PDB file of N, CA and C in Angstrom:
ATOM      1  N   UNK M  30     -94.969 127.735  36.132  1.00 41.00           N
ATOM      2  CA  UNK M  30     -94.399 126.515  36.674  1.00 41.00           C
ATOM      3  C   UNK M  30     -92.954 126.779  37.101  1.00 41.00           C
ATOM      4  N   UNK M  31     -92.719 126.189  37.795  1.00 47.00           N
ATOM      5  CA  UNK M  31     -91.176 126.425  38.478  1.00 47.00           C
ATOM      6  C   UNK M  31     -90.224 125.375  37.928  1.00 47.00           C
ATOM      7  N   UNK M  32     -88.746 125.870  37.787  1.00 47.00           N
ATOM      8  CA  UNK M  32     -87.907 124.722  37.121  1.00 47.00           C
ATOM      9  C   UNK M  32     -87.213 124.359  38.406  1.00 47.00           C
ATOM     10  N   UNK M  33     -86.835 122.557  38.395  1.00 49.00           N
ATOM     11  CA  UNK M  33     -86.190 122.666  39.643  1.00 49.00           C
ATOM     12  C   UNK M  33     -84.721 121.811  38.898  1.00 49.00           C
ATOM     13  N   UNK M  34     -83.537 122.271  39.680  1.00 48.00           N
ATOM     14  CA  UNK M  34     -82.405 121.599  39.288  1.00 48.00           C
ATOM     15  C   UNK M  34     -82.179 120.121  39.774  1.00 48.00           C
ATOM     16  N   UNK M  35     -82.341 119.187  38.975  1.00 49.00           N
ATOM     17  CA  UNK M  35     -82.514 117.809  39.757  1.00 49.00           C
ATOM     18  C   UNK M  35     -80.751 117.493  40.431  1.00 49.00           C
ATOM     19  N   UNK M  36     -80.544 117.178  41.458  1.00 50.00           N
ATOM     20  CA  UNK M  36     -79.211 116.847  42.343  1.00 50.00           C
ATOM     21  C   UNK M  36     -79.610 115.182  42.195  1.00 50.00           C
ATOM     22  N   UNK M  37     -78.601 114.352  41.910  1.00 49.00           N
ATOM     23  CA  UNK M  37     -78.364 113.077  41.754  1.00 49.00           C
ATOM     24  C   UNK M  37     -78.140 112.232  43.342  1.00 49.00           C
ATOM     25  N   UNK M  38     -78.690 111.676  43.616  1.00 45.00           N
ATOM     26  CA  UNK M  38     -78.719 110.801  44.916  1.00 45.00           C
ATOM     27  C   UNK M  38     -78.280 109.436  44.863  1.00 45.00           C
ATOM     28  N   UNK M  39     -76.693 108.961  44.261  1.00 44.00           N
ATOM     29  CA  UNK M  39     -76.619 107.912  43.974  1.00 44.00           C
ATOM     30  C   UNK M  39     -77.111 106.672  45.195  1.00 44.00           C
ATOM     31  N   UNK M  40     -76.437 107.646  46.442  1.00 42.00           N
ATOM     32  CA  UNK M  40     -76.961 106.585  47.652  1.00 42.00           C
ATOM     33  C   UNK M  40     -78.341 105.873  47.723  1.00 42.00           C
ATOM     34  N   UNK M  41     -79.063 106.845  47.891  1.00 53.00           N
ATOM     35  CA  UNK M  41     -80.756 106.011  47.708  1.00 53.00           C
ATOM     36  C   UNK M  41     -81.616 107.152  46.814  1.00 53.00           C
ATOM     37  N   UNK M  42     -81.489 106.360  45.658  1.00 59.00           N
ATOM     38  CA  UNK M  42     -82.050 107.102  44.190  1.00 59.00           C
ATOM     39  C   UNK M  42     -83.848 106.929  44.380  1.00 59.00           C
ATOM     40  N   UNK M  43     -84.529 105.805  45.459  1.00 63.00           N
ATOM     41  CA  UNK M  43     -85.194 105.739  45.662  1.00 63.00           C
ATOM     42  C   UNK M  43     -86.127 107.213  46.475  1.00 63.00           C
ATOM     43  N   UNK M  44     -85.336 107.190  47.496  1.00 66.00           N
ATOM     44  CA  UNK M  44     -85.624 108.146  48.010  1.00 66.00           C
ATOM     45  C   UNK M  44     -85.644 109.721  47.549  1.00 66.00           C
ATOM     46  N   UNK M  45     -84.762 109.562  46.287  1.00 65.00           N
ATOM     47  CA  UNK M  45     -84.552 111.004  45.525  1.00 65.00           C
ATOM     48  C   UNK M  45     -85.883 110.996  44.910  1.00 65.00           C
ATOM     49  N   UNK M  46     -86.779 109.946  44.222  1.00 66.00           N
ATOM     50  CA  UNK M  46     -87.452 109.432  43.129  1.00 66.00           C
ATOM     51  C   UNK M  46     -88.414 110.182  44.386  1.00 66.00           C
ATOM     52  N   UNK M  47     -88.320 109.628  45.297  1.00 69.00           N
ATOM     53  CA  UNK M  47     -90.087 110.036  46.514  1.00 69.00           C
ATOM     54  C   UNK M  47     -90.320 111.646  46.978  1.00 69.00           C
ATOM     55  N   UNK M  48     -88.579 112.102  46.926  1.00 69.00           N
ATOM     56  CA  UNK M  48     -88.906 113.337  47.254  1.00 69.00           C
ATOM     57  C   UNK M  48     -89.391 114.362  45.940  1.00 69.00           C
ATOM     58  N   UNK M  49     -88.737 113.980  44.781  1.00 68.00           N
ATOM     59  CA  UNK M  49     -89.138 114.931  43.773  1.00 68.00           C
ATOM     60  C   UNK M  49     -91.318 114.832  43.655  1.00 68.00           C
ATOM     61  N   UNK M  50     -91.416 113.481  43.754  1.00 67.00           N
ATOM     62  CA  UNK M  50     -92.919 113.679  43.923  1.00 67.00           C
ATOM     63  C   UNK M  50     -93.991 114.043  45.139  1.00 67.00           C
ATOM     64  N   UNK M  51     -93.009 114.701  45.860  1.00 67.00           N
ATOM     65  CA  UNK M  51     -93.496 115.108  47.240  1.00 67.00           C
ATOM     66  C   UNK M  51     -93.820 116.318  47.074  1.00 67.00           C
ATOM     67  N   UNK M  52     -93.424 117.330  45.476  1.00 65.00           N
ATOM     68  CA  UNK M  52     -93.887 118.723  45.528  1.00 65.00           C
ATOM     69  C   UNK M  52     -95.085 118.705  45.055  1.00 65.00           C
ATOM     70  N   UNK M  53     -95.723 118.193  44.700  1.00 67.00           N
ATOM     71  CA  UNK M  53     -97.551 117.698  44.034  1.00 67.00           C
ATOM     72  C   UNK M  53     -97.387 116.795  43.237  1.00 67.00           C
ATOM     73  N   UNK M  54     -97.644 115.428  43.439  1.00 68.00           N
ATOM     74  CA  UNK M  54     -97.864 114.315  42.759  1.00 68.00           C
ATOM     75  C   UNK M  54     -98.736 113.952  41.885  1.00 68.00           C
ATOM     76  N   UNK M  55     -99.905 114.866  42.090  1.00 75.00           N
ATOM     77  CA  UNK M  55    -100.592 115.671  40.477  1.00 75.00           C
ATOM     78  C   UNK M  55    -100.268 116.388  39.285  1.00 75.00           C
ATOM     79  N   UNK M  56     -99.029 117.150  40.337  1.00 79.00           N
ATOM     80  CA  UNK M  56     -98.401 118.236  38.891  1.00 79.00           C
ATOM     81  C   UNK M  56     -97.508 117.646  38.155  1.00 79.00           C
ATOM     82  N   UNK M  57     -97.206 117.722  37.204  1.00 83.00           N
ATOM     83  CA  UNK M  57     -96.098 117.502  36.299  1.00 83.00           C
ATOM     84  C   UNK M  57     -95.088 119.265  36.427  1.00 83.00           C
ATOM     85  N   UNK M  58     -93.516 118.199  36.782  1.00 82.00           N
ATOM     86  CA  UNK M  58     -93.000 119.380  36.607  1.00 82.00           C
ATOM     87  C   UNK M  58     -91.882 119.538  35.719  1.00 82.00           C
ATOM     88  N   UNK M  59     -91.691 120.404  35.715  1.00 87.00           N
ATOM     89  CA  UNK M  59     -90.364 121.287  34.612  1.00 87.00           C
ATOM     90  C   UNK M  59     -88.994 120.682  35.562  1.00 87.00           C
ATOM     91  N   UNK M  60     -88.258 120.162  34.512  1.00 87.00           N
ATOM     92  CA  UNK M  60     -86.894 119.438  35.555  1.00 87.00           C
ATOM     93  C   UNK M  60     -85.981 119.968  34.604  1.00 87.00           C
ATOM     94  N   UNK M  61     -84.847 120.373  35.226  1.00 89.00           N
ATOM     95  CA  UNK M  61     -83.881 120.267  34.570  1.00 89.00           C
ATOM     96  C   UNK M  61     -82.024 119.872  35.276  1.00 89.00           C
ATOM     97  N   UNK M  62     -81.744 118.518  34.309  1.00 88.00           N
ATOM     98  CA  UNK M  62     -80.725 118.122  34.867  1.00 88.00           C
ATOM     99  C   UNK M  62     -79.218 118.247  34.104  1.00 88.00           C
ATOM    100  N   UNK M  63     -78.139 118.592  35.155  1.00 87.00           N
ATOM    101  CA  UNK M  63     -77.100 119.060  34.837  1.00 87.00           C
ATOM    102  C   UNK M  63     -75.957 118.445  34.953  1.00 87.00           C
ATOM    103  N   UNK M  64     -75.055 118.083  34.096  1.00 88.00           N
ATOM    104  CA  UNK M  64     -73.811 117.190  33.827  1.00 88.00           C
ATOM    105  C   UNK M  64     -74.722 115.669  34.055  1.00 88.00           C
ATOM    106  N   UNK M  65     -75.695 115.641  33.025  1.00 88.00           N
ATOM    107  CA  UNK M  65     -76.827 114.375  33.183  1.00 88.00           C
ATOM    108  C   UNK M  65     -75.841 113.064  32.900  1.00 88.00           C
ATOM    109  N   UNK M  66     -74.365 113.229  32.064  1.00 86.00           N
ATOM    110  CA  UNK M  66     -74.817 112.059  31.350  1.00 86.00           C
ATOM    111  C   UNK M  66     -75.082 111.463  30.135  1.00 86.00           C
ATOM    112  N   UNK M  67     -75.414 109.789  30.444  1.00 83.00           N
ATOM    113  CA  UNK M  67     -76.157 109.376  29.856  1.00 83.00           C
ATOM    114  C   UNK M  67     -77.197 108.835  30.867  1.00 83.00           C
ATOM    115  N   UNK M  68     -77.713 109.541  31.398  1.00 76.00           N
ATOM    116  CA  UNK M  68     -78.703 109.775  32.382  1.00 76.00           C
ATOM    117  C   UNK M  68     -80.358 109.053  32.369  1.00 76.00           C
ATOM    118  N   UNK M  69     -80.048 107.953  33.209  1.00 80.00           N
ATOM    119  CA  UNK M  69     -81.239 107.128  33.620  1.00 80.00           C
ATOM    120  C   UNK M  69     -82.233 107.843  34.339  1.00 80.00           C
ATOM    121  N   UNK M  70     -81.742 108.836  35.338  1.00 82.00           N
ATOM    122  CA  UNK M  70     -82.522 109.903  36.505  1.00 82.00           C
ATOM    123  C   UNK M  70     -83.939 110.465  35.199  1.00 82.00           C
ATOM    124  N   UNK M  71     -82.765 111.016  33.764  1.00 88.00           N
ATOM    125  CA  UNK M  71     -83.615 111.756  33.317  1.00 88.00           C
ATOM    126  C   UNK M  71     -84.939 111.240  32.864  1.00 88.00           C
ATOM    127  N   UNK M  72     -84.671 109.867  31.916  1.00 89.00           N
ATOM    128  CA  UNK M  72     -85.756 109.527  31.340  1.00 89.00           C
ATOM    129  C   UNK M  72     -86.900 108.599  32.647  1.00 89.00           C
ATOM    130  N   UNK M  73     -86.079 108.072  33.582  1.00 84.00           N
ATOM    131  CA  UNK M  73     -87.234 107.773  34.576  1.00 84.00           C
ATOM    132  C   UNK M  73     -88.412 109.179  34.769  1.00 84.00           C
ATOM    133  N   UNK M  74     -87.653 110.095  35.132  1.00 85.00           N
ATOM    134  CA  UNK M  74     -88.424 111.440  35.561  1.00 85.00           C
ATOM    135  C   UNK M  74     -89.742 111.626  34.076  1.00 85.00           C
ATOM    136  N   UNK M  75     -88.672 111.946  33.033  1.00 90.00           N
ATOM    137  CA  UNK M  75     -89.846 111.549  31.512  1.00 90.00           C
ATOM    138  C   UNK M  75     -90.781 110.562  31.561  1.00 90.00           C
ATOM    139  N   UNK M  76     -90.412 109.366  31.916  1.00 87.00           N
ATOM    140  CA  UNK M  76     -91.474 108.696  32.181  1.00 87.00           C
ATOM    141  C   UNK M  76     -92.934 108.328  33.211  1.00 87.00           C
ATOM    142  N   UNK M  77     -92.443 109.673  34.050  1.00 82.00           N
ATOM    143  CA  UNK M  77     -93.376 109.722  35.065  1.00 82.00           C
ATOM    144  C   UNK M  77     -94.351 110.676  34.529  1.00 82.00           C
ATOM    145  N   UNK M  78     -93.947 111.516  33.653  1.00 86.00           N
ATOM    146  CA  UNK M  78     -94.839 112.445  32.614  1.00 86.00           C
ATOM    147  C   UNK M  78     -94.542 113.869  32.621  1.00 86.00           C
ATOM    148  N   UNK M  79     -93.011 114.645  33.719  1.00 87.00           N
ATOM    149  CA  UNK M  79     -92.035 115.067  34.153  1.00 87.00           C
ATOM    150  C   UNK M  79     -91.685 115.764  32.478  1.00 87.00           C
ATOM    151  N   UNK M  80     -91.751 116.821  32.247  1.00 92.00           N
ATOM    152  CA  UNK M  80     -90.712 117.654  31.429  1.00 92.00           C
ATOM    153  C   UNK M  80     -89.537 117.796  31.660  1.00 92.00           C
ATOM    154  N   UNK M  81     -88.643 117.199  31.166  1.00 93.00           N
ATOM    155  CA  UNK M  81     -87.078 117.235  31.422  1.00 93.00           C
ATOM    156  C   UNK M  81     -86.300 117.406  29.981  1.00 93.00           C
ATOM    157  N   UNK M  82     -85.029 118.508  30.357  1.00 94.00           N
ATOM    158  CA  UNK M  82     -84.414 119.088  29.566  1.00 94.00           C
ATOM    159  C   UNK M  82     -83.084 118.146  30.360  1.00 94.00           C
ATOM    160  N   UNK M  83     -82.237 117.462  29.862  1.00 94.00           N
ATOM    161  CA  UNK M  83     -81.073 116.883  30.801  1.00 94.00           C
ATOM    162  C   UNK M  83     -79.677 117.820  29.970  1.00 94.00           C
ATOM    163  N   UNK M  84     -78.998 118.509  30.074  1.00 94.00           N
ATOM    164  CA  UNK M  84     -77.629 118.914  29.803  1.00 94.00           C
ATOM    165  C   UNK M  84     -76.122 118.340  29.920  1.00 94.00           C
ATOM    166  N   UNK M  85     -75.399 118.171  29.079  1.00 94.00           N
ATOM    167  CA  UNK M  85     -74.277 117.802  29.418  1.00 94.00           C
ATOM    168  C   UNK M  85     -73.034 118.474  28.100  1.00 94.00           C
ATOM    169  N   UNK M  86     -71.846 118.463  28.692  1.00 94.00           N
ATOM    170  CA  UNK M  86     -71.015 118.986  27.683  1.00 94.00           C
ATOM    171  C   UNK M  86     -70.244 117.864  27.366  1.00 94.00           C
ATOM    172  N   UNK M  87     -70.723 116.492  26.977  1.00 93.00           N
ATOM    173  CA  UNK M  87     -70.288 115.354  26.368  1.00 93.00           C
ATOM    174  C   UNK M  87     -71.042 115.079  25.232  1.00 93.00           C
ATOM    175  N   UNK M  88     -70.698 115.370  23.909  1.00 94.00           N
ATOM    176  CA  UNK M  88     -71.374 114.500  23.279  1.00 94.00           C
ATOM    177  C   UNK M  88     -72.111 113.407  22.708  1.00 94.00           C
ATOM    178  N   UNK M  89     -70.876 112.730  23.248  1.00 94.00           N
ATOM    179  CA  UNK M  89     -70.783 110.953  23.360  1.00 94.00           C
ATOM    180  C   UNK M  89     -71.953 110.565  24.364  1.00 94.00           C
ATOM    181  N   UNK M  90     -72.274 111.197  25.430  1.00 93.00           N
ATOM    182  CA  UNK M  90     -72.631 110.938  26.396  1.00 93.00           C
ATOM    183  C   UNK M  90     -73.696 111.258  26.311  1.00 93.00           C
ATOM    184  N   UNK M  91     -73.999 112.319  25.424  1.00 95.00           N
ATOM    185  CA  UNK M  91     -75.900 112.692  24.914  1.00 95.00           C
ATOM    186  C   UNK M  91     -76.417 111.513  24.146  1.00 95.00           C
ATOM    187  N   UNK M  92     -75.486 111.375  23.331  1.00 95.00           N
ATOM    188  CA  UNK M  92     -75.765 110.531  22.281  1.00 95.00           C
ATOM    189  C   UNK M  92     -76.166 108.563  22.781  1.00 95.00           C
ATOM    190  N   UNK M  93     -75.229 108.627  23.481  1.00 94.00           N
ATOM    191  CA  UNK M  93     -75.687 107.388  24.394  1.00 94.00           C
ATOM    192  C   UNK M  93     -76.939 107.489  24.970  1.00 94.00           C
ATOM    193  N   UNK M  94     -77.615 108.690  25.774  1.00 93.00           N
ATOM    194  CA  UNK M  94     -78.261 109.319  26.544  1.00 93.00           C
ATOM    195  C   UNK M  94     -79.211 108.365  25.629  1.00 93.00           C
ATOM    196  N   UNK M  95     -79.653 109.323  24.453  1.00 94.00           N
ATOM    197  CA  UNK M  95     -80.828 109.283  23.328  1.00 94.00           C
ATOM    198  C   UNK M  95     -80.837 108.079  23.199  1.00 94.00           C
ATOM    199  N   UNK M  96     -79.579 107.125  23.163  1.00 94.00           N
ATOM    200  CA  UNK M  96     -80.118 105.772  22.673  1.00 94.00           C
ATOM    201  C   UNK M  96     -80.856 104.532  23.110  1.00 94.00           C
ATOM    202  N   UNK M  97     -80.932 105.168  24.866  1.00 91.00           N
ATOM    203  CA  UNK M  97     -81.729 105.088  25.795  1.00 91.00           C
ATOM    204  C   UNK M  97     -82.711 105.162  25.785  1.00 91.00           C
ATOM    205  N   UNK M  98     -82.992 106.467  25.012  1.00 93.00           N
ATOM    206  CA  UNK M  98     -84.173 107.301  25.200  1.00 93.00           C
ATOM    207  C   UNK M  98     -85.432 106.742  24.240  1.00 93.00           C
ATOM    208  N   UNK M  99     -85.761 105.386  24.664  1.00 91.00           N
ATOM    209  CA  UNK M  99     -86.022 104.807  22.942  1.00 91.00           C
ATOM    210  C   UNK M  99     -87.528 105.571  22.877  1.00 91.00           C
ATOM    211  N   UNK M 100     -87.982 106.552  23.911  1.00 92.00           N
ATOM    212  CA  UNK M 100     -89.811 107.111  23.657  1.00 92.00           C
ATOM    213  C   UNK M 100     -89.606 108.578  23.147  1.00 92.00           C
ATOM    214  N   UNK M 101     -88.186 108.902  22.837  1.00 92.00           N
ATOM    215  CA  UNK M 101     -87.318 110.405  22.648  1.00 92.00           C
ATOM    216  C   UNK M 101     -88.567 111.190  23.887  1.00 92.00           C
ATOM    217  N   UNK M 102     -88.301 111.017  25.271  1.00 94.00           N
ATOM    218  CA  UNK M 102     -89.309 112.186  26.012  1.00 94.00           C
ATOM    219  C   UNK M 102     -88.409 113.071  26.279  1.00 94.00           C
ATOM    220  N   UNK M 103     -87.151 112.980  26.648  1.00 96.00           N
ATOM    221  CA  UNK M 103     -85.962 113.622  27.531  1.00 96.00           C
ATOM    222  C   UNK M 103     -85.765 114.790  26.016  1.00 96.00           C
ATOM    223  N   UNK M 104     -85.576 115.992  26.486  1.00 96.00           N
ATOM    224  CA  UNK M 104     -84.989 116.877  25.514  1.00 96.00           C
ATOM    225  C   UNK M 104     -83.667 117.144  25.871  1.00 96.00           C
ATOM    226  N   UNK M 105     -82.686 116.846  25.228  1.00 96.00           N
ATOM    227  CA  UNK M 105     -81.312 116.336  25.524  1.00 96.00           C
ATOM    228  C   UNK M 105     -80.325 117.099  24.580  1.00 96.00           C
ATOM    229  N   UNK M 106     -79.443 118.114  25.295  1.00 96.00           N
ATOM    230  CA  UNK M 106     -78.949 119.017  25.201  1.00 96.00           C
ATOM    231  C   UNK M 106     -77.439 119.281  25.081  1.00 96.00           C
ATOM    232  N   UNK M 107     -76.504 119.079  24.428  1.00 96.00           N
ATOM    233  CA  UNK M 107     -75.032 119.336  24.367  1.00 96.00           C
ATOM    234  C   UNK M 107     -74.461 120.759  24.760  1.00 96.00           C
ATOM    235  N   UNK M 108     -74.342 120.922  25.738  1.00 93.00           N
ATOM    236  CA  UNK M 108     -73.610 122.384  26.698  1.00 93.00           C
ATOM    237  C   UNK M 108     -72.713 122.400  27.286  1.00 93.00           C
ATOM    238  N   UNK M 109     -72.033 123.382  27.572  1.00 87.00           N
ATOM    239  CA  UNK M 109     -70.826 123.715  28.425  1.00 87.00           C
ATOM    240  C   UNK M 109     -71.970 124.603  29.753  1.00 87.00           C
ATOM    241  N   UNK M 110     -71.671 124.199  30.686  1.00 77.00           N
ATOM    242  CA  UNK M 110     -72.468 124.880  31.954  1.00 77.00           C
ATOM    243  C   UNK M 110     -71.399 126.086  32.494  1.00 77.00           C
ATOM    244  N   UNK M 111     -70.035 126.479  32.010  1.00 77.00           N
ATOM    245  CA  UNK M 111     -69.509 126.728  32.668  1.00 77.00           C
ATOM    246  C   UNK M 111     -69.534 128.302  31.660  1.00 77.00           C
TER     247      UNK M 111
END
C-alpha cells in the first residue's frame, strides 16, 4: 500500500475530501498527516475507514486532537518533523 502525505486545502476542504477518494474509492488508504494539529482532516479521513497516523510537535495540540477523537481511530503522534 502506498502512504500518501495529506496537504490541507483550507479553501475547499470539500474538494480535498473528493480528490483523496479519487485514488480507489474501494481501497482504504495509509494517510499520513503533518503539523496535523488538532486536526479535523484527520479523523474525518478515520472515519471514512482511511488509516491515519496525524503528527505534530505540539503536545497540547495532540492532546486536544484525541479529545476529538472520541472513536480513538486517528493514531496520533507527538514529533518534531524537522
Amino acid at each position: 500500500k502506498e502512504v500518501f502525505h495529506v496537504l490541507k486545502d483550507y479553501i475547499n476542504k470539500e474538494g480535498f475530501y473528493k480528490k483523496i477518494n479519487l485514488f480507489n474509492p474501494n481501497e482504504k488508504l495509509k494517510i499520513i498527516e503533518l503539523g496535523c494539529g488538532a486536526s479535523n482532516s484527520s479523523i474525518w479521513l478515520a472515519e471514512q475507514g482511511h488509516n491515519v497516523t496525524a503528527i505534530d510537535f505540539s503536545s497540547e495540540a495532540i492532546k486536544r486532537a484525541k479529545d476529538f477523537d472520541k472513536n480513538c481511530l486517528v493514531n496520533w503522534v507527538v514529533g518534531d518533523l524537522l
